[in-house]
CSV table of C-alpha atoms in Angstrom, one decimal:
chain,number,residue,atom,x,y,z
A,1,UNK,CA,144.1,203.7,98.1
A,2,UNK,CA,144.0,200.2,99.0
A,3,UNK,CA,140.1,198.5,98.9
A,4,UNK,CA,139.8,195.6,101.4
A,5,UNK,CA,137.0,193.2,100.5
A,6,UNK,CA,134.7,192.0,103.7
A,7,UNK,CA,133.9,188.1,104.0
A,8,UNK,CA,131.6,186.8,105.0
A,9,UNK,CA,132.2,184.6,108.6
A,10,UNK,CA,133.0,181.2,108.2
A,11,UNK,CA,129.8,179.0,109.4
A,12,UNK,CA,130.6,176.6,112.1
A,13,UNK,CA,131.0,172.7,110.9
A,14,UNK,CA,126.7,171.7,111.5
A,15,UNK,CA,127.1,168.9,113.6
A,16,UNK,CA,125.5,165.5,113.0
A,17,UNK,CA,122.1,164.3,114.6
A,18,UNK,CA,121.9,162.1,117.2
A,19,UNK,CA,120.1,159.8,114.5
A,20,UNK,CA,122.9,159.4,112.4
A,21,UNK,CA,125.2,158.0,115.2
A,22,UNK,CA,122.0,155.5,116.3
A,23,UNK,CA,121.6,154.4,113.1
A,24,UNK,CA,125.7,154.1,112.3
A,25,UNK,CA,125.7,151.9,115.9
A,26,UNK,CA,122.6,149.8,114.3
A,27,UNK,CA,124.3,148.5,111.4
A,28,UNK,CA,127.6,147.9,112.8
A,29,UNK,CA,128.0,144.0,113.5
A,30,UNK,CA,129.0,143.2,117.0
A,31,UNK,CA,130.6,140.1,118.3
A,32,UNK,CA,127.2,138.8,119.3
A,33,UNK,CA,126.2,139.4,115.5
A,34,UNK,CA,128.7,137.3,114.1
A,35,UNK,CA,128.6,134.3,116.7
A,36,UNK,CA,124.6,134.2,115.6
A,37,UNK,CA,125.6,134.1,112.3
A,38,UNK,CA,128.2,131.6,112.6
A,39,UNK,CA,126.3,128.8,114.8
A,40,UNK,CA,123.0,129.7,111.9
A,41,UNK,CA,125.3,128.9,109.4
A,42,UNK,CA,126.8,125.6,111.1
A,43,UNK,CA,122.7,124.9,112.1
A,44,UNK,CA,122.0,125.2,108.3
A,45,UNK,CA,124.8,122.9,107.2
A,46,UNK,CA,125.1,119.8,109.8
A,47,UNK,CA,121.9,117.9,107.7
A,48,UNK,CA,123.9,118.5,104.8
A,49,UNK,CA,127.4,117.2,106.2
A,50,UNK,CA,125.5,114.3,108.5
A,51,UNK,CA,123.5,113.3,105.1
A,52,UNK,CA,127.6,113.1,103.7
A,53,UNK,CA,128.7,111.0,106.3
A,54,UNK,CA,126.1,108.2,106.8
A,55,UNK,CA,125.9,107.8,102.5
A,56,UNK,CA,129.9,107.4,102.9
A,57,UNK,CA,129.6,104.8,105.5
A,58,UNK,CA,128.5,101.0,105.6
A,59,UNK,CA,125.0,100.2,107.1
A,60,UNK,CA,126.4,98.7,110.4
A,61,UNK,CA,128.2,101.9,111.0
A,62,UNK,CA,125.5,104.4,110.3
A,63,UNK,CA,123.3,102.3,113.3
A,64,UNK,CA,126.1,102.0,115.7
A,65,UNK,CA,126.5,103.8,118.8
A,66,UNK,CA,127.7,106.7,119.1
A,67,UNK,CA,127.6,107.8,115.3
A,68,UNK,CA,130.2,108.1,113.0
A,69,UNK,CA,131.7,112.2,112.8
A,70,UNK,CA,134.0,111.9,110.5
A,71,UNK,CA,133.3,110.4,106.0
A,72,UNK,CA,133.7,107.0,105.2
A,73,UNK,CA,135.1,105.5,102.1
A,74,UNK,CA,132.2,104.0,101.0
A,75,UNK,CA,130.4,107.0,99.1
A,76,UNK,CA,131.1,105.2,95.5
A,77,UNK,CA,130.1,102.1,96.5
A,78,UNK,CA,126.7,103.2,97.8
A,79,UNK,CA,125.8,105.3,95.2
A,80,UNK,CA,126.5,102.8,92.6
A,81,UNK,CA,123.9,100.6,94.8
A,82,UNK,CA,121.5,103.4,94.5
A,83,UNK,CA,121.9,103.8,90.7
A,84,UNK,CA,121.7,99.7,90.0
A,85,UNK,CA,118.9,99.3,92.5
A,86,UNK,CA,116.0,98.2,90.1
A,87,UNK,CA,113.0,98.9,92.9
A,88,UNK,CA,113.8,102.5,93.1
A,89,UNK,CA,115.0,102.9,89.5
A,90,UNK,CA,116.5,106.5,90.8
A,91,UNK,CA,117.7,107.4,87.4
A,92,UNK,CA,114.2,107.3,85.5
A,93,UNK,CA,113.4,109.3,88.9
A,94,UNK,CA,115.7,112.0,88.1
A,95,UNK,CA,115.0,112.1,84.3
A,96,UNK,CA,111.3,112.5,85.2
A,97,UNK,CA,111.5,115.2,88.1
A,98,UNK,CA,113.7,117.1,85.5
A,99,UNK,CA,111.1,116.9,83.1
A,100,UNK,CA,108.4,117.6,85.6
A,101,UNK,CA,110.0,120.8,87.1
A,102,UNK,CA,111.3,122.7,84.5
A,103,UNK,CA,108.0,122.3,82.5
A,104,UNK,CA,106.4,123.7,85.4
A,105,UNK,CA,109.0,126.2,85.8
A,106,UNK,CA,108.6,128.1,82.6
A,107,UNK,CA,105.2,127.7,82.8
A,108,UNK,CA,104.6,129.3,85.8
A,109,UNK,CA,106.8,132.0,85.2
A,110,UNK,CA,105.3,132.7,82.0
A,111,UNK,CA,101.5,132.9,82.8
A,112,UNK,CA,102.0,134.2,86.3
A,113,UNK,CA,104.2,137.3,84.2
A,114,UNK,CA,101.6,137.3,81.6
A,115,UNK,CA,98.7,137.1,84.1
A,116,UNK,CA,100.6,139.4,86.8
A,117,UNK,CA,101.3,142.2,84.0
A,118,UNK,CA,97.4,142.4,83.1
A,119,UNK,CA,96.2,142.5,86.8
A,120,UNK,CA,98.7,145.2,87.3
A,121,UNK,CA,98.7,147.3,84.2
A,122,UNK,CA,95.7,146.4,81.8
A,123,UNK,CA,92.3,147.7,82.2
A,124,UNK,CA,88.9,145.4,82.0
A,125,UNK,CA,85.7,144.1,83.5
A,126,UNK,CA,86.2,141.5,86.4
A,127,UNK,CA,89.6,142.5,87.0
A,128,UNK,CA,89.1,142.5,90.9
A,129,UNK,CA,86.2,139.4,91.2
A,130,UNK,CA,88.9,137.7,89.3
A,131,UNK,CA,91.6,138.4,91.6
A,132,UNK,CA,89.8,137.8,94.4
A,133,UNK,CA,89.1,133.9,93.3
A,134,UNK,CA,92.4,133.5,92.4
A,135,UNK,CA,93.5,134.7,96.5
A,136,UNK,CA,91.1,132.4,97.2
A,137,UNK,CA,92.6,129.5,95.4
A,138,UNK,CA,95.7,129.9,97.4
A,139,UNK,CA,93.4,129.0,100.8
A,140,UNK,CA,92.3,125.5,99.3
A,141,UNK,CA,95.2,123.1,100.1
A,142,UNK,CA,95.6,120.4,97.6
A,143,UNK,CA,94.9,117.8,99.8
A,144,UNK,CA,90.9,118.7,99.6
A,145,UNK,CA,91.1,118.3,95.5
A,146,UNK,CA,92.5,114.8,95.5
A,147,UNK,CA,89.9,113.1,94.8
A,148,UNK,CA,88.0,115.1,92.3
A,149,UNK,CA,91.1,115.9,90.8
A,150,UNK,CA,92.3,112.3,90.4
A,151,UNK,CA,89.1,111.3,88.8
A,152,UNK,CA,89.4,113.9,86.1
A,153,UNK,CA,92.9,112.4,85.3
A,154,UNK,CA,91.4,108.5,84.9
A,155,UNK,CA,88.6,110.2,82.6
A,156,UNK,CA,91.5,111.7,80.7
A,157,UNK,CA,93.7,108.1,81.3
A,158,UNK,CA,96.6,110.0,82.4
A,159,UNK,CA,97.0,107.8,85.3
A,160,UNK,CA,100.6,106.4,85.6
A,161,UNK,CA,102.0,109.5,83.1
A,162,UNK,CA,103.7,112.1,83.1
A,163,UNK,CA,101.0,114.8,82.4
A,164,UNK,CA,99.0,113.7,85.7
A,165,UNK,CA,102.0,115.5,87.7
A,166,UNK,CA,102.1,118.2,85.2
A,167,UNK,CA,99.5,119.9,84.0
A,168,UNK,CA,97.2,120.4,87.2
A,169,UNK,CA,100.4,122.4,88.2
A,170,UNK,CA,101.0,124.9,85.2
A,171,UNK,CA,99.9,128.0,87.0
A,172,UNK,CA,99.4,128.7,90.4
A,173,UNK,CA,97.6,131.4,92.1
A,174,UNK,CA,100.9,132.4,94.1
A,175,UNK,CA,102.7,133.2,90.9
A,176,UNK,CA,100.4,135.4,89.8
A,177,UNK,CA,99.9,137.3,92.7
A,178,UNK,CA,103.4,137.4,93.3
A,179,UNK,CA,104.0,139.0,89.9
A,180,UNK,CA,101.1,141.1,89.9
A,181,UNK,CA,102.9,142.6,93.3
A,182,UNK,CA,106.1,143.3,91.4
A,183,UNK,CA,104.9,144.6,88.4
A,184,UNK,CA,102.8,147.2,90.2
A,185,UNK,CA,106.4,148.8,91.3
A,186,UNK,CA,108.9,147.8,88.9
A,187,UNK,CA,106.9,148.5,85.6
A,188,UNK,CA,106.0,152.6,85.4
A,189,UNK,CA,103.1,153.4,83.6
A,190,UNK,CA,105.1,156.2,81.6
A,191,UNK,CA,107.1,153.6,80.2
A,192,UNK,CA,103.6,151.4,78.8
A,193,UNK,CA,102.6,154.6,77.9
A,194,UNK,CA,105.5,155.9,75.5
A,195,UNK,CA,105.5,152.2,74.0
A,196,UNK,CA,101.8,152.3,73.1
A,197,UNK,CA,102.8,156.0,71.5
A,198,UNK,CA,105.6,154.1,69.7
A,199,UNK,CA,102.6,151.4,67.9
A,200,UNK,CA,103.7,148.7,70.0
A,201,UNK,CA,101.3,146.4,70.3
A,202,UNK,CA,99.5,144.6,74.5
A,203,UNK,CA,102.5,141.6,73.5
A,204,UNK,CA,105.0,144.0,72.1
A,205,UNK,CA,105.0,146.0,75.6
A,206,UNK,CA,104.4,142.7,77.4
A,207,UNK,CA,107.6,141.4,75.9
A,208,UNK,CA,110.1,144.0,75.6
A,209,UNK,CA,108.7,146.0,78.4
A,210,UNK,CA,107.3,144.3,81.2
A,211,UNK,CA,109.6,141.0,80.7
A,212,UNK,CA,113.0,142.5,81.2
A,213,UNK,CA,111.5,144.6,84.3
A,214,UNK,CA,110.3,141.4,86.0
A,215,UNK,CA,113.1,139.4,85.4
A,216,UNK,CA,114.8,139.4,89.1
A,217,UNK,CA,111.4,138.2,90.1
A,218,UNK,CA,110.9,135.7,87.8
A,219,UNK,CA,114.5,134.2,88.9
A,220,UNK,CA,113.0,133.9,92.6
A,221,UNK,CA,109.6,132.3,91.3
A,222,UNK,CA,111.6,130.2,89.5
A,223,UNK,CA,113.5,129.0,91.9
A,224,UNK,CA,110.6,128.9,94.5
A,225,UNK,CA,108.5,126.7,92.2
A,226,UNK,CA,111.4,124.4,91.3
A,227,UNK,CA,111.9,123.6,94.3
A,228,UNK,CA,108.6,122.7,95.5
A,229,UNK,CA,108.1,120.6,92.6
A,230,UNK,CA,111.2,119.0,92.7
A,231,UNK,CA,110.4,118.4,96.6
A,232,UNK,CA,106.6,117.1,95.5
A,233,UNK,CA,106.1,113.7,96.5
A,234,UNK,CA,101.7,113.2,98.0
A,235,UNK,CA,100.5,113.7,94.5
A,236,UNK,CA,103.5,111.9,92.4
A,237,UNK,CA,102.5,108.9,94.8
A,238,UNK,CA,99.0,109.4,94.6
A,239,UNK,CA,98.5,109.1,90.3
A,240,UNK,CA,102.0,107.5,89.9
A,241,UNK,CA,101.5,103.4,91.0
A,242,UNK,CA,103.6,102.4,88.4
A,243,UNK,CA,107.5,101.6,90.2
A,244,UNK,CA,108.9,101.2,86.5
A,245,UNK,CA,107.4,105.4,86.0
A,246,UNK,CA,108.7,107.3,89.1
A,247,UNK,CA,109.6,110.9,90.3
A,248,UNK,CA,113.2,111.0,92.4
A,249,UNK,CA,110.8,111.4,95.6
A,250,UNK,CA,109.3,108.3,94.8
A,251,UNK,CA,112.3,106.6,94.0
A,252,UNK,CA,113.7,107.8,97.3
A,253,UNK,CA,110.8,106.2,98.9
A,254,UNK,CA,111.1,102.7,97.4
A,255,UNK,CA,114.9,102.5,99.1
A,256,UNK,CA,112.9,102.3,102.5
A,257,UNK,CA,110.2,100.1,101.5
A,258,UNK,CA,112.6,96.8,103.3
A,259,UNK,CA,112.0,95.2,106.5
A,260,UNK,CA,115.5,96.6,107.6
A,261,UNK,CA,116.4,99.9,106.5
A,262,UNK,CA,119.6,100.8,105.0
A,263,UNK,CA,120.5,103.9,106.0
A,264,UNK,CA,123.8,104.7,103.6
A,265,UNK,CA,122.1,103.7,100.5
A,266,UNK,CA,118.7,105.8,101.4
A,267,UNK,CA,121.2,108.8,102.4
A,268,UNK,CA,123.4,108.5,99.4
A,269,UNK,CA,120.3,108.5,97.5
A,270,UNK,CA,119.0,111.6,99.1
A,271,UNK,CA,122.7,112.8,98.2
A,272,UNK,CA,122.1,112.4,94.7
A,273,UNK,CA,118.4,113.9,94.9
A,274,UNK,CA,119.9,117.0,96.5
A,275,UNK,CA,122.7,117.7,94.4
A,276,UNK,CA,120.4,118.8,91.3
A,277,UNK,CA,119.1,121.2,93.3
A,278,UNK,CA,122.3,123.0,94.2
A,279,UNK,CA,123.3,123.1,91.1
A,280,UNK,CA,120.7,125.2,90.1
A,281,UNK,CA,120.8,127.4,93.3
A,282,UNK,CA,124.5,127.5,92.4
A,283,UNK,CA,123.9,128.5,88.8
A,284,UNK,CA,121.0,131.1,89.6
A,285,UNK,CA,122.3,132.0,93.1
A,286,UNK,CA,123.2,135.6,92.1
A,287,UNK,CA,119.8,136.3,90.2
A,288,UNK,CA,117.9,135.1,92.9
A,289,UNK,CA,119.5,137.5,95.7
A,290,UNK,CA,119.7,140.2,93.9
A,291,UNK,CA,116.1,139.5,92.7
A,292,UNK,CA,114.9,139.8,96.4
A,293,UNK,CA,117.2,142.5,97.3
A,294,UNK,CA,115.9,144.6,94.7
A,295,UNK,CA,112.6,143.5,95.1
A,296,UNK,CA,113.3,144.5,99.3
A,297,UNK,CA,114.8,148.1,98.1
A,298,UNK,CA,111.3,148.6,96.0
A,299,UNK,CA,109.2,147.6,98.9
């Protein structure tokens, strides 16, 4: 006798929902996507290549009428104005902004982690009253502590140095709140909790724990705060009268201090001031966007 086994019938293919094809038409880039893009991009980089073609041109070219389109040859030349001008002293400028914005760099990426990781993590009294003033700080623009602020500095004669742009900047509340925000998601509680099983110590975990989960945040802040310090120029120029003792702002601002601008060296100079700062974005770049992609995905 032959045994014939029964099957089951096949189940028809499920079709997909009407979702799925909405949301496969919503991330498809149309035409219309990619002409946006495109004229963004060109919007994004005409003050870059304009800035390029007045520095590469002579004076009376850069005021004629219609402007130049097209480089110059004169991009050497101007620079090495800029660099030999003695009232701007654009060199000393760079050496100090250098100094200035990585100081402030590390140090705000360092206490705002530190701070961030025990608003987030760490138990004790105050922890709200004290994050609530530090909110606060961020409403208070910096224009309203000038003078109080500038009077501490000529008690402590910093006036004219280096510390005077430095110090009042070492930690801001934005840092902290922004890695109190991170660490709240990237940092599990499990994982504090098996290293305080393992003996390590509030530094130990703060170090080998919590630093290595913040670190695509830390690139951002990094770059955030380098920037804006870099870019600082109403408190350089209010504590800094000394010309021989200058940020690269204020360096930038003695090229335009003459009766009759000239606008190739001021652009070549804001050419060299810029070029610093793509460097870094250049040598960071894929930290920083992954930092905020990742820190997108977790939000």
């Amino acid at each position: 006798m032959t045994t014939t086994t029964l099957r089951p019938p096949a189940r028809p293919a499920r079709k997909q929902p009407r979702e799925s094809h909405k949301a496969d038409r919503l991330w498809k880039a149309t035409p219309l996507t990619w002409l946006g893009l495109v004229l963004g991009v060109l919007l994004s980089l005409f003050p870059f290549y304009w800035m390029i073609v007045i520095a590469s041109r002579t004076n009376d070219a850069a005021n004629s009428w219609p402007p130049p389109f097209l480089p110059g040859g004169k991009l050497g030349e101007n620079i090495q104005r800029v660099l030999e001008n003695g009232d701007a002293n654009i060199v000393k400028g760079l050496m100090n902004s250098f100094l200035v914005s990585g100081t402030i760099t590390v140090a705000t990426v360092f206490f705002g982690s530190l701070a961030g990781f025990a608003f987030a993590k760490l138990r004790f009294r105050g922890k709200n009253a004290m994050l609530l003033v530090i909110l606060a700080s961020m409403m208070v623009p910096i224009q309203l502590g000038v003078l109080p602020l500038y009077i501490l500095m000529a008690e402590l004669d910093w006036l004219n140095t280096m510390p005077s742009v430095t110090v009042p900047f070492l930690i801001g509340g934005f840092g902290i709140f922004m890695m109190r925000q991170y660490a709240e998601q990237a940092v599990p509680n499990e994982l504090i909790e098996a290293a305080r099983v393992d003996g390590c110590s509030t530094w130990r975990v703060y170090w080998h724990v919590v630093v290595p989960a913040l670190r695509p945040a830390a690139a951002v802040l990094g770059l955030l705060t380098f920037m804006e310090q870099w870019n600082q120029f109403f408190w350089p120029f209010v504590v800094l009268a000394d010309p021989a003792n200058p940020t690269v702002q204020i360096s930038l601002r003695s090229l335009n201090t003459a009766y009759f601008a000239d606008n190739s060296q001021i652009f070549a100079g804001t050419l060299i001031a810029t070029l610093p700062l793509f460097v870094v974005f250049v040598l960071f770049g894929r930290q920083i966007i992954g930092g905020i992609m990742e820190g997108a995905v977790k939000s």
